[in-house]
CSV table of C-alpha atoms in Angstrom, one decimal:
chain,number,residue,atom,x,y,z
A,7,MET,CA,96.3,75.4,111.4
A,8,GLU,CA,97.5,73.7,115.0
A,9,GLU,CA,97.9,70.4,113.3
A,10,GLU,CA,99.6,71.6,110.1
A,11,ARG,CA,102.2,73.7,112.4
A,12,GLU,CA,102.9,70.4,114.2
A,13,LYS,CA,103.3,68.3,111.1
A,14,MET,CA,105.7,70.7,109.8
A,15,LEU,CA,107.9,71.0,112.4
A,16,ALA,CA,107.9,67.1,113.0
A,17,ALA,CA,109.4,67.2,109.1
A,18,GLY,CA,112.3,69.5,110.1
A,19,GLN,CA,110.2,72.7,108.6
A,20,ASP,CA,110.4,76.0,109.9
A,21,PRO,CA,106.5,77.5,109.7
A,22,ALA,CA,105.7,81.3,108.6
A,23,PHE,CA,102.9,83.5,109.3
A,24,LEU,CA,101.9,85.9,106.6
A,25,TYR,CA,99.4,88.7,106.7
A,26,MET,CA,98.1,91.2,103.8
A,27,ASN,CA,96.1,93.5,103.0
A,28,LEU,CA,95.9,95.7,99.6
A,29,SER,CA,96.9,99.4,100.0
A,30,GLY,CA,94.1,101.5,98.6
A,31,MET,CA,91.5,99.6,98.6
A,32,LYS,CA,89.4,102.5,100.5
A,33,PHE,CA,89.9,104.7,97.8
A,34,TYR,CA,89.4,102.0,95.0
A,35,ASN,CA,85.8,101.0,96.1
A,36,LYS,CA,85.4,104.8,96.6
A,37,ASN,CA,86.4,105.5,92.5
A,38,SER,CA,85.2,102.4,91.0
A,39,GLY,CA,82.0,101.6,93.2
A,40,PHE,CA,82.0,98.4,96.0
A,41,ILE,CA,80.7,95.7,93.1
A,42,GLU,CA,84.2,96.4,91.3
A,43,GLY,CA,86.2,96.4,94.5
A,44,ASP,CA,84.2,93.1,95.2
A,45,GLU,CA,85.9,91.3,91.9
A,46,LEU,CA,89.1,93.0,92.7
A,47,LEU,CA,89.2,90.6,95.9
A,48,LYS,CA,87.7,87.8,94.7
A,49,ALA,CA,90.5,87.8,91.5
A,50,PHE,CA,93.3,88.5,94.6
A,51,SER,CA,91.9,85.3,96.7
A,52,ALA,CA,92.4,83.0,93.3
A,53,ARG,CA,96.1,84.5,92.9
A,54,LEU,CA,96.7,84.0,96.4
A,55,ALA,CA,95.6,80.3,96.4
A,56,TYR,CA,97.1,79.8,93.1
A,57,VAL,CA,100.5,80.8,94.5
A,58,PHE,CA,100.0,79.3,98.2
A,59,GLY,CA,97.5,76.5,97.9
A,60,LYS,CA,93.8,76.9,98.9
A,61,ASP,CA,94.0,75.3,102.3
A,62,TYR,CA,96.5,77.6,103.5
A,63,CYS,CA,94.6,80.3,102.6
A,64,SER,CA,92.1,82.6,104.3
A,65,GLN,CA,90.6,85.9,104.6
A,66,PHE,CA,90.1,87.6,107.7
A,67,GLY,CA,87.8,90.5,106.4
A,68,SER,CA,87.7,93.1,103.9
A,69,ASP,CA,91.3,93.2,102.2
A,70,ARG,CA,92.8,91.7,104.7
A,71,PHE,CA,94.1,87.9,104.0
A,72,ALA,CA,96.5,85.7,105.5
A,73,VAL,CA,98.9,82.3,104.8
A,74,PHE,CA,100.6,79.6,106.3
A,75,THR,CA,103.6,78.5,104.4
A,76,GLN,CA,107.1,77.8,104.9
A,77,GLU,CA,110.1,80.0,106.3
A,78,GLU,CA,112.4,78.8,103.5
A,79,SER,CA,110.0,79.2,100.4
A,80,ALA,CA,108.2,82.1,101.7
A,81,PRO,CA,110.4,84.7,100.3
A,82,THR,CA,110.1,83.2,96.8
A,83,THR,CA,106.8,82.4,97.0
A,84,ILE,CA,105.7,85.8,98.2
A,85,LYS,CA,107.7,87.7,95.0
A,86,GLU,CA,105.9,85.4,92.6
A,87,LEU,CA,102.9,86.3,94.1
A,88,PHE,CA,103.6,90.3,93.5
A,89,ARG,CA,104.8,89.7,90.0
A,90,ILE,CA,101.6,87.7,89.5
A,91,TRP,CA,99.6,90.2,90.7
A,92,GLU,CA,101.1,93.3,88.8
A,93,GLU,CA,101.2,92.4,85.8
A,94,GLU,CA,97.7,91.0,86.1
A,95,ASN,CA,96.3,94.2,87.3
A,96,THR,CA,98.5,96.8,85.1
A,97,GLY,CA,95.7,99.1,85.3
A,98,ASP,CA,94.0,98.9,88.4
A,99,HIS,CA,97.1,97.6,90.4
A,100,LEU,CA,96.8,97.8,94.2
A,101,PRO,CA,100.3,96.6,96.1
A,102,ILE,CA,100.5,94.4,98.4
A,103,LEU,CA,101.7,95.1,101.7
A,104,LEU,CA,102.9,91.8,103.9
A,105,GLY,CA,104.2,90.9,107.2
A,106,ILE,CA,106.2,87.8,108.4
A,107,TYR,CA,106.0,86.6,111.3
A,108,LEU,CA,108.5,83.5,111.7
A,109,ASN,CA,107.6,80.7,113.8
A,110,ARG,CA,111.2,80.0,115.4
A,111,MET,CA,111.4,83.4,116.4
A,112,GLU,CA,108.8,82.3,119.5
A,113,GLN,CA,106.2,79.7,119.0
A,114,THR,CA,102.8,81.2,120.2
A,115,ASP,CA,99.3,80.7,119.7
A,116,ILE,CA,97.8,81.0,116.4
A,117,ASN,CA,96.5,83.9,117.0
A,118,SER,CA,99.0,85.9,118.7
A,119,SER,CA,101.3,84.6,115.5
A,120,TYR,CA,99.3,86.8,113.5
A,121,ASP,CA,98.9,89.6,115.1
A,122,ARG,CA,102.7,89.8,115.0
A,123,ALA,CA,102.6,89.5,111.3
A,124,LYS,CA,99.9,91.8,111.2
A,125,ALA,CA,101.9,94.2,113.4
A,126,ALA,CA,104.9,93.6,110.5
A,127,CYS,CA,102.4,94.7,107.8
A,128,ASP,CA,101.2,97.6,109.7
A,129,ALA,CA,104.5,99.3,110.4
A,130,ILE,CA,105.4,99.3,106.6
A,131,PRO,CA,106.1,103.0,105.8
A,132,ALA,CA,103.2,104.2,102.6
A,133,THR,CA,104.6,102.7,99.2
A,134,HIS,CA,103.2,102.4,95.7
A,135,GLN,CA,104.8,99.0,95.3
A,136,SER,CA,104.3,95.6,96.7
A,137,THR,CA,106.6,94.9,99.9
A,138,PHE,CA,106.9,92.6,102.9
A,139,GLN,CA,108.8,93.0,106.1
A,140,TYR,CA,109.8,90.7,108.9
A,141,TYR,CA,108.4,91.0,112.1
A,142,ASP,CA,111.3,91.5,114.6
A,143,THR,CA,112.9,91.9,117.8
A,144,ALA,CA,112.1,95.6,118.3
A,145,MET,CA,108.4,94.8,117.7
A,146,LEU,CA,108.6,92.5,119.8
A,147,VAL,CA,109.7,94.6,122.7
A,148,ASN,CA,107.3,96.9,121.7
A,149,ALA,CA,104.7,95.2,122.0
A,150,GLU,CA,105.3,94.1,125.4
A,151,ASN,CA,106.2,97.0,126.4
A,152,GLN,CA,103.0,98.9,125.5
A,153,HIS,CA,100.9,95.6,127.1
A,154,TYR,CA,102.6,96.5,130.5
A,155,ILE,CA,101.8,100.0,130.1
A,156,LEU,CA,98.5,99.6,129.3
A,157,SER,CA,97.8,96.8,131.8
A,158,HIS,CA,99.5,98.7,135.2
A,159,LEU,CA,98.1,102.4,134.2
A,160,ASP,CA,95.6,102.3,137.2
A,161,GLN,CA,98.2,101.2,139.1
A,162,ALA,CA,100.6,103.7,138.0
A,163,ILE,CA,98.3,106.5,138.8
A,164,SER,CA,97.0,105.3,142.2
A,165,GLU,CA,100.4,104.9,143.6
A,166,LYS,CA,102.0,108.1,141.9
A,167,TRP,CA,104.5,106.1,139.5
A,168,ILE,CA,103.2,108.8,137.1
A,169,GLN,CA,104.5,112.4,138.7
A,170,VAL,CA,103.9,115.6,136.5
A,171,TYR,CA,106.4,118.5,136.3
A,172,TYR,CA,105.7,121.6,135.6
A,173,GLN,CA,108.2,123.5,133.2
A,174,PRO,CA,108.4,127.5,132.8
A,175,ILE,CA,107.5,129.0,129.5
A,176,ILE,CA,109.9,132.2,129.6
A,177,ARG,CA,109.2,134.8,126.7
A,178,SER,CA,112.2,135.9,125.3
A,179,ALA,CA,112.0,139.5,124.9
A,180,SER,CA,111.3,140.2,128.3
A,181,GLY,CA,113.1,136.9,130.2
A,182,ARG,CA,109.7,136.7,132.1
A,183,VAL,CA,107.8,133.5,133.1
A,184,CYS,CA,104.6,133.9,130.9
A,185,ASP,CA,103.4,130.5,131.4
A,186,GLU,CA,104.3,127.0,131.9
A,187,GLU,CA,104.0,123.5,130.5
A,188,ALA,CA,103.1,120.3,132.2
A,189,LEU,CA,105.2,117.4,131.7
A,190,ALA,CA,104.1,113.7,132.6
A,191,ARG,CA,107.0,111.3,134.0
A,192,TRP,CA,106.4,107.5,134.4
A,193,ILE,CA,109.1,105.9,136.9
A,194,ASP,CA,108.3,102.3,137.3
A,195,PRO,CA,109.5,100.1,139.8
A,196,VAL,CA,109.9,97.1,137.3
A,197,LYS,CA,110.6,99.4,134.0
A,198,GLY,CA,112.5,102.1,135.3
A,199,PHE,CA,112.2,105.1,133.6
A,200,LEU,CA,109.4,105.3,131.0
A,201,SER,CA,109.8,108.2,128.1
A,202,PRO,CA,106.8,109.7,127.1
A,203,ALA,CA,107.2,108.5,124.0
A,204,GLU,CA,106.5,105.4,125.3
A,205,PHE,CA,103.5,105.7,127.2
A,206,ILE,CA,101.7,108.5,125.4
A,207,PRO,CA,101.3,107.2,122.3
A,208,ALA,CA,100.2,103.6,123.7
A,209,LEU,CA,97.5,105.4,125.6
A,210,GLU,CA,96.4,107.7,122.7
A,211,GLU,CA,96.1,104.7,120.6
A,212,ALA,CA,94.1,102.3,123.0
A,213,GLY,CA,92.0,105.6,123.9
A,214,LEU,CA,93.2,105.8,127.6
A,215,ILE,CA,95.1,109.0,127.0
A,216,TYR,CA,91.8,110.9,129.1
A,217,LYS,CA,92.6,109.0,132.6
A,218,LEU,CA,96.4,110.7,131.9
A,219,ASP,CA,94.6,114.1,131.6
A,220,LEU,CA,92.6,113.7,134.3
A,221,ARG,CA,95.0,112.8,137.0
């Protein structure tokens, strides 16, 4: 892949990394069985290789696939894949969700490029139609912030960058305080104020929220 990218760049072309999955594969297996599910994946693999060329496609596992292609031709080729897949699978059609990372945004190692394409794919809202989405600057900033939060959590706790504030809860009928709510605030020496909307979901997704709860 590295060699192919260098060849493409030397030819004045911009590489693009595609990551995709078939939406609803889990339910397809449940309703039709794993043997039928495997046949569907084989059929999709064949269509993918036909459109992009077998040397530029791979299966990451299950219904997850990756493709290396040119940025300029990518939108047209993707739409062609969507068309073929929909026409040939009208009865058992599963939408293709596809994320795109453009090499010109920032050249990273191959694994990181596909991680970013996957992030774009995972960010696509639930839909019944095949669709694609580009990895953008907002996703890049979010990924960098998430990495910073996870790698600095222990330091933030030990050095008290994270403070707990108690907000009174007042009963409207009597006007008296009946309880209190604990609110976490992360004041970072580098990033400044980090909203709970930024660090709470990141900790929950990584399974590290317990560290904050135990504080």
